[in-house]
mmCIF file of C-alpha atoms in Angstrom:
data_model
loop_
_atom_site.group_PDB
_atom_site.id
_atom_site.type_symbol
_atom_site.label_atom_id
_atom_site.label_comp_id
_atom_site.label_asym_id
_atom_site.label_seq_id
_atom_site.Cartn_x
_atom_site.Cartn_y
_atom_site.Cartn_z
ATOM 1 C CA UNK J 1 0.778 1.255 -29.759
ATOM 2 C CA UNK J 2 -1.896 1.156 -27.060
ATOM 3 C CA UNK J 3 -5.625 0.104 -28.484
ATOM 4 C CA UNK J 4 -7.862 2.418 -29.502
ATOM 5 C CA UNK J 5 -11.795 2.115 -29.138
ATOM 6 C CA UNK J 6 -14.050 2.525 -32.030
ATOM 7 C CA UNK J 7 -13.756 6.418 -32.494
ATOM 8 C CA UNK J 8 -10.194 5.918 -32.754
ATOM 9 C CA UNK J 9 -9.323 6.873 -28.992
ATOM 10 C CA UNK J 10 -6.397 5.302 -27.573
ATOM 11 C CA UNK J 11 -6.413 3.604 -24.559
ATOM 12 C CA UNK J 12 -4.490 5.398 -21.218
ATOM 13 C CA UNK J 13 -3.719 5.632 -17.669
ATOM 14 C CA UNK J 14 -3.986 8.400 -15.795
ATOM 15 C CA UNK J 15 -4.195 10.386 -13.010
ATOM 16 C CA UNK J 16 -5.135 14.315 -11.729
ATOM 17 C CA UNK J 17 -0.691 14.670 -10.938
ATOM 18 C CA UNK J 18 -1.001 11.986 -8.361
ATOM 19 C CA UNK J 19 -3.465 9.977 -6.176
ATOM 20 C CA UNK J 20 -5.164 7.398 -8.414
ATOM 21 C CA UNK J 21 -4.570 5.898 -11.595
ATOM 22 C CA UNK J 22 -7.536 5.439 -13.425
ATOM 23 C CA UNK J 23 -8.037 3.722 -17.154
ATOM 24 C CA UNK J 24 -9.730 6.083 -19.825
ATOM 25 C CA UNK J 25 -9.399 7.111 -23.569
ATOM 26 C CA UNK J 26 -7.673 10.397 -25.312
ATOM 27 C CA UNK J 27 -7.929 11.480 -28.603
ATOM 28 C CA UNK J 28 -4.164 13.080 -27.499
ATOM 29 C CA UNK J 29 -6.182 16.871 -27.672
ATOM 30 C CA UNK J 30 -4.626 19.031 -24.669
ATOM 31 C CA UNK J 31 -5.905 21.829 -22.734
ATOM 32 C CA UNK J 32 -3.598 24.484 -20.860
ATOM 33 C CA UNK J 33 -1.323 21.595 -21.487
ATOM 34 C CA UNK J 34 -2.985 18.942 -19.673
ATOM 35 C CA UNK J 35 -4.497 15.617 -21.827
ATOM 36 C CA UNK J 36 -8.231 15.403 -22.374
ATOM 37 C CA UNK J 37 -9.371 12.378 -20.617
ATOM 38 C CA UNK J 38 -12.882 10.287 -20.823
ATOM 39 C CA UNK J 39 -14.144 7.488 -19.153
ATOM 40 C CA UNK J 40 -16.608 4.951 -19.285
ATOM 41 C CA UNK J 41 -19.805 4.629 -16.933
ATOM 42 C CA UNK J 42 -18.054 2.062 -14.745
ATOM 43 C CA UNK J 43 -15.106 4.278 -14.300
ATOM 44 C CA UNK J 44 -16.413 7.776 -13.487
ATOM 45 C CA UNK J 45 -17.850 7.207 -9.929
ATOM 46 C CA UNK J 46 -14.206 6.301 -8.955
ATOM 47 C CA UNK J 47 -13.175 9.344 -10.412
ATOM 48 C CA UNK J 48 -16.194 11.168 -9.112
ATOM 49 C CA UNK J 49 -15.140 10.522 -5.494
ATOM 50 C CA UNK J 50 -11.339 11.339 -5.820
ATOM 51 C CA UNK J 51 -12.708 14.686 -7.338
ATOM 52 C CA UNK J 52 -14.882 15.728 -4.128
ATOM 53 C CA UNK J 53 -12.425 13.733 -1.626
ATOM 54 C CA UNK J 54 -9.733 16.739 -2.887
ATOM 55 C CA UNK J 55 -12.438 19.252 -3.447
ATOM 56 C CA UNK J 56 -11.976 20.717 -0.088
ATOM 57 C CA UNK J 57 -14.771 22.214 0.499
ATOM 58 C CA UNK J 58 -14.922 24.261 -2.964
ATOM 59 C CA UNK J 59 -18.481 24.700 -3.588
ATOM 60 C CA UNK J 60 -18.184 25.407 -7.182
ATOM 61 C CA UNK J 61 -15.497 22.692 -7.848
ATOM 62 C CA UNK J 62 -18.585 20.151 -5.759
ATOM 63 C CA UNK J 63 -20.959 21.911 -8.359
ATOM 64 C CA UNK J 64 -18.768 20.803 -11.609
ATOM 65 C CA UNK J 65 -18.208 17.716 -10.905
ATOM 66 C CA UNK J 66 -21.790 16.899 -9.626
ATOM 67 C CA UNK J 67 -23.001 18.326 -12.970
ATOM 68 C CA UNK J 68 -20.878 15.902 -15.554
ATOM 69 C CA UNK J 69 -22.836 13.064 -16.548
ATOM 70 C CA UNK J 70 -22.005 10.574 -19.114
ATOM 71 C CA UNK J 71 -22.925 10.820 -22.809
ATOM 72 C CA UNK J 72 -23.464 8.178 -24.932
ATOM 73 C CA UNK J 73 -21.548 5.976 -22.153
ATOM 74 C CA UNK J 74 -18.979 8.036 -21.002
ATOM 75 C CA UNK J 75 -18.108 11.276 -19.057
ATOM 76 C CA UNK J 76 -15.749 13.489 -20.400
ATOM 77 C CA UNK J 77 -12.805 14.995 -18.393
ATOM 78 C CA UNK J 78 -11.836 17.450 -21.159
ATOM 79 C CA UNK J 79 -11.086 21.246 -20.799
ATOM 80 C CA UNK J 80 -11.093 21.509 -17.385
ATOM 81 C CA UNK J 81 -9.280 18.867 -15.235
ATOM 82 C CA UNK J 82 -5.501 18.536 -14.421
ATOM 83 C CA UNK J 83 -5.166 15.156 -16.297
ATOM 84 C CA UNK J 84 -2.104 13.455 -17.243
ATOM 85 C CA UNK J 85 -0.777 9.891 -18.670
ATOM 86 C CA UNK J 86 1.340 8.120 -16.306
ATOM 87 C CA UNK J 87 3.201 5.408 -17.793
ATOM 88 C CA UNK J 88 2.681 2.447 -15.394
ATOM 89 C CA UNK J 89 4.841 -0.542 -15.111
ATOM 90 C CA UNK J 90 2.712 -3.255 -15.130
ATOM 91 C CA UNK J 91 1.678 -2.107 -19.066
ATOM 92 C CA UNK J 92 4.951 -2.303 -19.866
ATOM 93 C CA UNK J 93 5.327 -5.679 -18.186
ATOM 94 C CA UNK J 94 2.256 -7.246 -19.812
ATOM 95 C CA UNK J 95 1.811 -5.168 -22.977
ATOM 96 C CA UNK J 96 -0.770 -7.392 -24.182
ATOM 97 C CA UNK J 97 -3.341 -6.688 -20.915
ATOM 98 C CA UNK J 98 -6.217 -3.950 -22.081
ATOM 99 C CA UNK J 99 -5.472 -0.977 -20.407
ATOM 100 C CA UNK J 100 -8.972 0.394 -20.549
ATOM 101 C CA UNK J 101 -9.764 -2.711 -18.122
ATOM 102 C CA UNK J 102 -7.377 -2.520 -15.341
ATOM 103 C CA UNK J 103 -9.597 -1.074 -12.542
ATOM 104 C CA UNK J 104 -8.633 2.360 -10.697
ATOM 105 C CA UNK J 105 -5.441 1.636 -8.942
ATOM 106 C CA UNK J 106 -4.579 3.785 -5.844
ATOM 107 C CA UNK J 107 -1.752 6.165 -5.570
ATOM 108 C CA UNK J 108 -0.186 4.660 -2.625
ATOM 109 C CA UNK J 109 -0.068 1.334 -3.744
ATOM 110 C CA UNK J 110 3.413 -0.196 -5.010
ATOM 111 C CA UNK J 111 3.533 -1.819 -8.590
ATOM 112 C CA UNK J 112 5.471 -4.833 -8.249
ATOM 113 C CA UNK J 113 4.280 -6.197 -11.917
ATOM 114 C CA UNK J 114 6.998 -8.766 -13.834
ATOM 115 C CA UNK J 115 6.578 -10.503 -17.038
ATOM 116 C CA UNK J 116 7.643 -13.664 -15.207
ATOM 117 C CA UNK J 117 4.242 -13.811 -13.173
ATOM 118 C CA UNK J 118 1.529 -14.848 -14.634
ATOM 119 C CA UNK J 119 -0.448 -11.349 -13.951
ATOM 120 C CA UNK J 120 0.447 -7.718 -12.644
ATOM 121 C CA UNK J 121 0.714 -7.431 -9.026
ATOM 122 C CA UNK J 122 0.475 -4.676 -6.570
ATOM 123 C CA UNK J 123 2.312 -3.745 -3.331
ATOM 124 C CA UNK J 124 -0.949 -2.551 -0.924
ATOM 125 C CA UNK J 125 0.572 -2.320 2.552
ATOM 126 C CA UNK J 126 3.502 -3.579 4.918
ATOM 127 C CA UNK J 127 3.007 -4.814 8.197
ATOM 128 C CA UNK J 128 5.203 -4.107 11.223
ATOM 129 C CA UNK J 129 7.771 -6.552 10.317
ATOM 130 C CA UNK J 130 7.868 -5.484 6.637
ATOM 131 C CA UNK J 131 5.309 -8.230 5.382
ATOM 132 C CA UNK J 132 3.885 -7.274 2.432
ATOM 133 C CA UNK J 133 0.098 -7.523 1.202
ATOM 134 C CA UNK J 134 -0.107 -7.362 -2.275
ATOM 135 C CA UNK J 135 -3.206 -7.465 -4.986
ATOM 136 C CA UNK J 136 -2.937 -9.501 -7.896
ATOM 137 C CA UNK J 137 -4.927 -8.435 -11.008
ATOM 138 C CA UNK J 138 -5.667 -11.498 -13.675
ATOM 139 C CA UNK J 139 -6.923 -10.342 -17.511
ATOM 140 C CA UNK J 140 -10.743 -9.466 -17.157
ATOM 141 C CA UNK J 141 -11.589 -12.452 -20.012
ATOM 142 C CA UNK J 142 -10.777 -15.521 -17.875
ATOM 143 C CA UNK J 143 -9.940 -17.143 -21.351
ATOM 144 C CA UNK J 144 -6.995 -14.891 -21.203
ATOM 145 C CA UNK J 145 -5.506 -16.285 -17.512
ATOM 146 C CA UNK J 146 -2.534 -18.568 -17.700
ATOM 147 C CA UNK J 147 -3.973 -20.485 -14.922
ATOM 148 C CA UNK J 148 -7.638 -22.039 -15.584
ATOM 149 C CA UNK J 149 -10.091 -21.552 -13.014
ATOM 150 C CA UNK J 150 -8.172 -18.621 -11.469
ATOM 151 C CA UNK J 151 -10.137 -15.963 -10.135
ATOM 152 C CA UNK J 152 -9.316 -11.983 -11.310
ATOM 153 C CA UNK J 153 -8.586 -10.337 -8.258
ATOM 154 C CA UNK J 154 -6.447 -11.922 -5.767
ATOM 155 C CA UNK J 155 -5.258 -10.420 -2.395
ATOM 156 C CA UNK J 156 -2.468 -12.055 -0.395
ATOM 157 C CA UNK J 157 -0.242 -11.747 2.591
ATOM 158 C CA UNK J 158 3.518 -12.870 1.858
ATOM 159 C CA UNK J 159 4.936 -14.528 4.796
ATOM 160 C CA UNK J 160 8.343 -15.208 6.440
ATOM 161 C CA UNK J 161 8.846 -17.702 4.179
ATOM 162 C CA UNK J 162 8.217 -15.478 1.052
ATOM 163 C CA UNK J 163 4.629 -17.732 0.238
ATOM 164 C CA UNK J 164 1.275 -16.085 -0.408
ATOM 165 C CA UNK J 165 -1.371 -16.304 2.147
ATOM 166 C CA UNK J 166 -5.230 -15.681 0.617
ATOM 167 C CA UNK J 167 -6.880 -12.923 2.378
ATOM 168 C CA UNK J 168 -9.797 -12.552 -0.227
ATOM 169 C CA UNK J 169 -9.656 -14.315 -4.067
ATOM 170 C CA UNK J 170 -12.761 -13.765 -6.420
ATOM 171 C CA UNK J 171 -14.322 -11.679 -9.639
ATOM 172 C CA UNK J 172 -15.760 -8.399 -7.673
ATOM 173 C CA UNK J 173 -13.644 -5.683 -7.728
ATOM 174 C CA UNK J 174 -15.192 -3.881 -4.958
ATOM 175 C CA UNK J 175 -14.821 -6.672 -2.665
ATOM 176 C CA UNK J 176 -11.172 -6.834 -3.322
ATOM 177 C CA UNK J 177 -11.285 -3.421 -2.289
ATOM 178 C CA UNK J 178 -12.898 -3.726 0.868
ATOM 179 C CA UNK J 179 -10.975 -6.408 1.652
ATOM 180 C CA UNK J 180 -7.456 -4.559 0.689
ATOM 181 C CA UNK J 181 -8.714 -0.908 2.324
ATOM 182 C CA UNK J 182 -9.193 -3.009 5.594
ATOM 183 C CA UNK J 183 -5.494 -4.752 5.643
ATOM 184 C CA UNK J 184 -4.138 -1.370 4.665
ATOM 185 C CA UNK J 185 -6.009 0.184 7.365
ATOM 186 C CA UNK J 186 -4.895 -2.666 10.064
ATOM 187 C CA UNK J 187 -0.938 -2.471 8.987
ATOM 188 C CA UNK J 188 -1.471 1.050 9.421
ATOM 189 C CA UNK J 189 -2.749 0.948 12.578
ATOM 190 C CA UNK J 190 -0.344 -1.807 14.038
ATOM 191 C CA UNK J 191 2.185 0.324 13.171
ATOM 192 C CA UNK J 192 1.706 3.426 14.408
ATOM 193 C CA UNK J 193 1.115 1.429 17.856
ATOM 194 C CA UNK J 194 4.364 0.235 17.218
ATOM 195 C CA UNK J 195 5.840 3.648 16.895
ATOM 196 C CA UNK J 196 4.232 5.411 20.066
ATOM 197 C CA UNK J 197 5.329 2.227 22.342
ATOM 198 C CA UNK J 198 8.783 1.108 22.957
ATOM 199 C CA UNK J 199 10.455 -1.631 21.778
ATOM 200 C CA UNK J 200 10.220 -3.348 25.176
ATOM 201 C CA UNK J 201 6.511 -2.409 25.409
ATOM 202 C CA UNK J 202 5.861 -3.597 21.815
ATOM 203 C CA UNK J 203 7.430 -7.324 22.485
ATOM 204 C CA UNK J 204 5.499 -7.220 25.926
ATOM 205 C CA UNK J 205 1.950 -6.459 24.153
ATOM 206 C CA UNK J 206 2.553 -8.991 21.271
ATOM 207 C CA UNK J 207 3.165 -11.731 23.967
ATOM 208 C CA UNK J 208 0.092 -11.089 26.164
ATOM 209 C CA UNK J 209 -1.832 -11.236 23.082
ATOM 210 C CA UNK J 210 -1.454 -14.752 22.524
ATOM 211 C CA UNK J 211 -3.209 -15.754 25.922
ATOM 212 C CA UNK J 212 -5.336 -13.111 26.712
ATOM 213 C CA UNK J 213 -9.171 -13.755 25.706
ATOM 214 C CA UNK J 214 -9.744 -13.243 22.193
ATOM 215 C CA UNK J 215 -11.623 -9.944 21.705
ATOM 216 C CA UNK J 216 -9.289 -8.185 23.922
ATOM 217 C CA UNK J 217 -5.954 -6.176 23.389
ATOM 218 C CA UNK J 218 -3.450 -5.643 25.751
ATOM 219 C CA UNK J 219 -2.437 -2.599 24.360
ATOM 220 C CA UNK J 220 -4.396 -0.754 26.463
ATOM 221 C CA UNK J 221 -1.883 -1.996 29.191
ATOM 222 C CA UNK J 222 0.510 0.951 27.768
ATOM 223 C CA UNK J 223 -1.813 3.823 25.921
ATOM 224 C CA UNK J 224 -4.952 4.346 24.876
ATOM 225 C CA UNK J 225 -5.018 2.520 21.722
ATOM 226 C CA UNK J 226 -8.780 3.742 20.344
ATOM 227 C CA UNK J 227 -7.367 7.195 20.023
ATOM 228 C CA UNK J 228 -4.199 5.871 18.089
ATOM 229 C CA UNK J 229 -6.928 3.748 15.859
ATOM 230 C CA UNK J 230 -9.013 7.222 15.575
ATOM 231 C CA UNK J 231 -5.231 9.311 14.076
ATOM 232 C CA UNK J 232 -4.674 6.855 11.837
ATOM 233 C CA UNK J 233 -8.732 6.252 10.449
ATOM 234 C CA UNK J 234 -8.829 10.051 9.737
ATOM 235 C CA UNK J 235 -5.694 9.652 7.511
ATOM 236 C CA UNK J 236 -6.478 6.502 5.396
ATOM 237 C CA UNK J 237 -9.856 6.452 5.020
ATOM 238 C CA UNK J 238 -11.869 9.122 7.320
ATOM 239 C CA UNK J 239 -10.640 12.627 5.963
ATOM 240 C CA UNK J 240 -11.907 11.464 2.339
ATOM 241 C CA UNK J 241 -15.021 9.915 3.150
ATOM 242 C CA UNK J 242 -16.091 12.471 5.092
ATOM 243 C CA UNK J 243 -15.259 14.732 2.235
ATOM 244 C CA UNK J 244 -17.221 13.103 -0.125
ATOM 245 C CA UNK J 245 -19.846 13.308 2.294
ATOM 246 C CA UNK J 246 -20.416 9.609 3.218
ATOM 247 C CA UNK J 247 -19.972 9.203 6.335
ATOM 248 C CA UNK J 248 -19.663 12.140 9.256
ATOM 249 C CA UNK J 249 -17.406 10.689 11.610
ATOM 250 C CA UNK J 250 -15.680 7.153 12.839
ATOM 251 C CA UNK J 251 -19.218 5.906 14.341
ATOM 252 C CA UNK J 252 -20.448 5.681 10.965
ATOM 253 C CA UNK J 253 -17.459 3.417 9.626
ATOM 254 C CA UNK J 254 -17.523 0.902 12.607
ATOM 255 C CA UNK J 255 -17.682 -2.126 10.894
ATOM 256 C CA UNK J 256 -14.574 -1.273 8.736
ATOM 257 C CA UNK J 257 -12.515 -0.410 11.725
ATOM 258 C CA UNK J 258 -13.571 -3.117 13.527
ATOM 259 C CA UNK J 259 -12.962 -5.651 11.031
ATOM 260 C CA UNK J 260 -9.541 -4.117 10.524
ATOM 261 C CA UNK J 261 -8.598 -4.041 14.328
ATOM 262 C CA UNK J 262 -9.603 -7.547 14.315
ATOM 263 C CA UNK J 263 -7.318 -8.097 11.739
ATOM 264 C CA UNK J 264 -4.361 -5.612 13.448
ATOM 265 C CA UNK J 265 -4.919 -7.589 16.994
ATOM 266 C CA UNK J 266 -4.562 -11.075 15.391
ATOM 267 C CA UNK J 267 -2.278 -11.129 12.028
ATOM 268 C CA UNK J 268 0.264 -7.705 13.518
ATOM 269 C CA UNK J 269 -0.322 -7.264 17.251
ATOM 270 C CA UNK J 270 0.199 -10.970 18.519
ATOM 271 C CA UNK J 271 3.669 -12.537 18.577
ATOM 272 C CA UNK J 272 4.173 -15.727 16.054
ATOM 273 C CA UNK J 273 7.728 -17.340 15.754
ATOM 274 C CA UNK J 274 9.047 -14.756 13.371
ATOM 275 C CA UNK J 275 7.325 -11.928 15.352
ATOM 276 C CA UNK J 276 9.397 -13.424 18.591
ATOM 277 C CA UNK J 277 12.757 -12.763 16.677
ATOM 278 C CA UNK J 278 11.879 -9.708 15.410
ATOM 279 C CA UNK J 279 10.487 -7.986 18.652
ATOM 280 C CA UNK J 280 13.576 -9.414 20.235
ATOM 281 C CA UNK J 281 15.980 -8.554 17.709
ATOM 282 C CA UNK J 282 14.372 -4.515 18.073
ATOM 283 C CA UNK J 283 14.897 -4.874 21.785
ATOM 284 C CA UNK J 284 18.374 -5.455 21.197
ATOM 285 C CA UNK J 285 19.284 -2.794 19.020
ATOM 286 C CA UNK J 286 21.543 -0.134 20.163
ATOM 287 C CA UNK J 287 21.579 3.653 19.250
ATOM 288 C CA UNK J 288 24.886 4.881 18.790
ATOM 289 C CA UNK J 289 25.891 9.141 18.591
ATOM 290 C CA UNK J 290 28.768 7.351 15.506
ATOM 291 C CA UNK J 291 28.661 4.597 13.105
ATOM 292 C CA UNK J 292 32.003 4.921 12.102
ATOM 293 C CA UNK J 293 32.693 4.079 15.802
ATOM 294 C CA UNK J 294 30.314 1.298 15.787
ATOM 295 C CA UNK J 295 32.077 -0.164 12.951
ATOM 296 C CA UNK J 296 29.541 0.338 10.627
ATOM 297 C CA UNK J 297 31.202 0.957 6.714
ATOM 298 C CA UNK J 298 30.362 4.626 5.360
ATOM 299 C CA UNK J 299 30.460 5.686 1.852
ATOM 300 C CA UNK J 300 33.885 7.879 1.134
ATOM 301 C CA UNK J 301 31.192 11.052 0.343
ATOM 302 C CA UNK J 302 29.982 10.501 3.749
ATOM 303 C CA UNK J 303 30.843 12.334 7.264
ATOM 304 C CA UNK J 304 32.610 10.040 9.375
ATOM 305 C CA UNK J 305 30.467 10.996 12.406
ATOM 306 C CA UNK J 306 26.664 9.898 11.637
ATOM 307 C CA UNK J 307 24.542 9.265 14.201
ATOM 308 C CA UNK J 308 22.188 5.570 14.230
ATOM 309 C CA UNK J 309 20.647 2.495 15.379
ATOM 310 C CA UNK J 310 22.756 -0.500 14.983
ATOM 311 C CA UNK J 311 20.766 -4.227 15.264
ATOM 312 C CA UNK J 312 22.114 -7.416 14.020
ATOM 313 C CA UNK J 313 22.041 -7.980 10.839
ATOM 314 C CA UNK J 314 22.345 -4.099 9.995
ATOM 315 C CA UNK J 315 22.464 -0.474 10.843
ATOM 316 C CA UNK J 316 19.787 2.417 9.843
ATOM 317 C CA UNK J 317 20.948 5.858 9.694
ATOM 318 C CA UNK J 318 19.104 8.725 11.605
ATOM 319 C CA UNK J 319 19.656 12.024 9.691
ATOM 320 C CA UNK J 320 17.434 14.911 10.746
ATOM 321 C CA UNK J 321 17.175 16.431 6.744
ATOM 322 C CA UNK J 322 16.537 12.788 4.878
ATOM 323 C CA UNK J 323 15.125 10.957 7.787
ATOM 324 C CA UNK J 324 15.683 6.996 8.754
ATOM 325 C CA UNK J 325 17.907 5.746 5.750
ATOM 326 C CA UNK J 326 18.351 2.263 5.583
ATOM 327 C CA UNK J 327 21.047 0.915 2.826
ATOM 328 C CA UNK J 328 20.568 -2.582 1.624
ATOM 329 C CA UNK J 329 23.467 -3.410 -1.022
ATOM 330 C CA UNK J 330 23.112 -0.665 -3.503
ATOM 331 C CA UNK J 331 19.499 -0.046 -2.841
ATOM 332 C CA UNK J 332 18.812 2.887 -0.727
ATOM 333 C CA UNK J 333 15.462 3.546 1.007
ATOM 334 C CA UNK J 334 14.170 6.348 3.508
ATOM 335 C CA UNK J 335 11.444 6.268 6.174
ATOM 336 C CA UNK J 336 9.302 8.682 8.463
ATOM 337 C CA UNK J 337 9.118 5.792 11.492
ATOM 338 C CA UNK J 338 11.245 3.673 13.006
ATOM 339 C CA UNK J 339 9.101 0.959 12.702
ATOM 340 C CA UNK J 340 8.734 1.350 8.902
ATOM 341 C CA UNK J 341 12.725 1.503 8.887
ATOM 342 C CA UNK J 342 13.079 -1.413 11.295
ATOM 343 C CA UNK J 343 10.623 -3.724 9.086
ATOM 344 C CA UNK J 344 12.213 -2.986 5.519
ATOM 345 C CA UNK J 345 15.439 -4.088 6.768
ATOM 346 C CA UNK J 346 14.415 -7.077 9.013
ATOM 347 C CA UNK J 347 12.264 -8.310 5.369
ATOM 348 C CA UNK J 348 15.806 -7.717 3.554
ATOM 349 C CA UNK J 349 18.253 -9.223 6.055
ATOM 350 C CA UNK J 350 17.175 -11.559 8.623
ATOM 351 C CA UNK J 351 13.856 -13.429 6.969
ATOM 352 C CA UNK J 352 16.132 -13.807 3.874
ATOM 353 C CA UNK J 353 17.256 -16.675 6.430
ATOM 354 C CA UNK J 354 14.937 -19.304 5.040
ATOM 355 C CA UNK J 355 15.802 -18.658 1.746
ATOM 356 C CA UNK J 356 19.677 -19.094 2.476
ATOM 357 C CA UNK J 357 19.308 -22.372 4.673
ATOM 358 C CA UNK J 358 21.400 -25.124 3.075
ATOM 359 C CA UNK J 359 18.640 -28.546 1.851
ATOM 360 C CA UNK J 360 18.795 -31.165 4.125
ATOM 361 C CA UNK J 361 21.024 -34.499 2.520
ATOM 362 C CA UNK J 362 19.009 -36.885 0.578
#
């Protein structure tokens, strides 16, 4: 049974269908079928902004949101909102962790939460090759955290090697934030580069990077890569800030984009050792009108003529309804880009490598 506060509210996560997942209290009352949410003080302008970011211009939507203010230290959501529980997987990992306190989680983010771990973790972005960047979340009473001294909020690349790199570690939420909104941003961007050059271009880019002076891209060598930056701002972060009326345009958000282009040019868009193999092992890949014929294994329910891309260690399947399918033993996971595609099976296959490489005798 989840906690309740002291008017006998029980503790909840939810969201407006999808999007965010915020922490709140219900007293389980529904209207038009929907659960009637509050929040406290610290929550609401997280909600408040997800509200106008999908207001769309609505004036009297703007107007109703603008007008709830909190009473007696909370705003309530009630008769009016689509709000709904969603049952998250990190409560059901650590059942112990006050939902109330987990901070706003965003919709796109991946829970990767285990009991195992000593706190629930989070999935934020992939890079080009399929690196992950994930957020760890410690309990908000650092009496509470298995490890002493550890800080709440943790952010962390995962390298070739499967080990956590610190991108930002520390007690302010909103810093974490900034910090995550920027990597997200950066994968983002690197990728989409990826996916408008080709492979050749891509390996030929990461290597000029690592000699050319440091400020400078040479993706400009192949397109203009401010206008690729510019697509992908307005679809993580510009269209809502601009909605909530923030900002008006990318001028006003330089410093994010800049920081996460920095980031982009030196962590996605320069070749290291593992980028080398990778870029290679794309360059070799060859598309083929039939697996079967390729000697790729199909599943009996399958047609025996499927077109694809087959690299070493794997194939990905191109199917106009379902889009790039890569299969991985029995998991089964479909992407819009190539590059997205490419990196979740070069993570599964070939950087599982390191893991598989026999100790050296004693």
């Amino acid at each position: 049974m989840n906690a309740r506060d002291a008017s006998g509210r029980r503790e909840v996560s939810w969201s407006f269908g999808e999007g965010t997942i915020f922490p709140g209290y219900t007293d389980d009352s529904e209207w038009n079928g929907f659960l009637n949410i509050r929040v406290d003080e610290a929550t609401w302008p997280h909600v408040r902004a997800e509200l106008l970011s999908s207001a769309d211009g609505d004036r009297q939507l703007i107007a109703s949101v603008n007008a709830l203010k909190a009473v007696t230290g909370f705003v309530s959501l009630a008769f009016g909102y689509t709000t709904q529980e969603v049952e998250t997987r990190w409560a059901l990992q650590f059942p112990d962790y006050p939902i109330a306190c987990m901070p706003p989680i965003p919709g796109d983010w991946t829970d990767k939460s285990w009991r195992n771990d000593t706190k629930p973790s989070f999935e934020v972005c992939t890079g080009p090759m399929g690196e992950p960047v994930e957020m760890w979340i410690d309990y908000p009473e650092a009496a509470l955290r298995e490890i002493a001294g550890e800080p709440r909020f943790g952010l962390y690349r995962r390298n070739a090697e499967d080990e956590l790199e610190a991108i930002y570690t520390g007690e302010d939420y909103a810093e974490a934030m900034e910090h995550a909104n920027r990597e997200a941003l950066a994968c983002a961007f690197a990728k989409a580069l990826a996916q408008e050059m080709t492979p050749d271009e891509w390996q030929t880019m990461r290597l000029t990077n690592q000699t050319i002076t440091s400020g400078c891209c040479a993706s400009h060598n192949h397109l203009d890569a401010n206008m690729v930056m510019l697509a992908v701002w307005l679809t993580y972060r510009g269209d809502q800030l601009i909605a909530r009326g923030a900002i008006n345009d990318i001028g006003d958000d330089l410093d994010h984009v800049n920081a996460a282009w920095t980031i982009a040019r030196e962590r996605y868009m320069t070749a290291s050792a593992e980028g080398d193999r990778f870029d290679l092992w794309r360059c070799t890949g060859l598309t083929v009108p039939d697996l079967s014929a390729a000697g790729c294994e199909m599943g009996d329910n399958d047609p025996c003529i499927r077109p694809g891309r087959v690299y070493e260690p794997g194939h990905i399947e191109l199917d106009e309804e379902k889009g790039l399918i890569v299969t991985i033993g029995n998991s089964i996971r479909t992407f819009e880009n190539q590059i997205e595609a490419e990196g979740h099976l070069w993570r599964a296959y070939a950087a599982s490598e390191f893991s598989q490489q026999p100790e050296a005798a004693g």
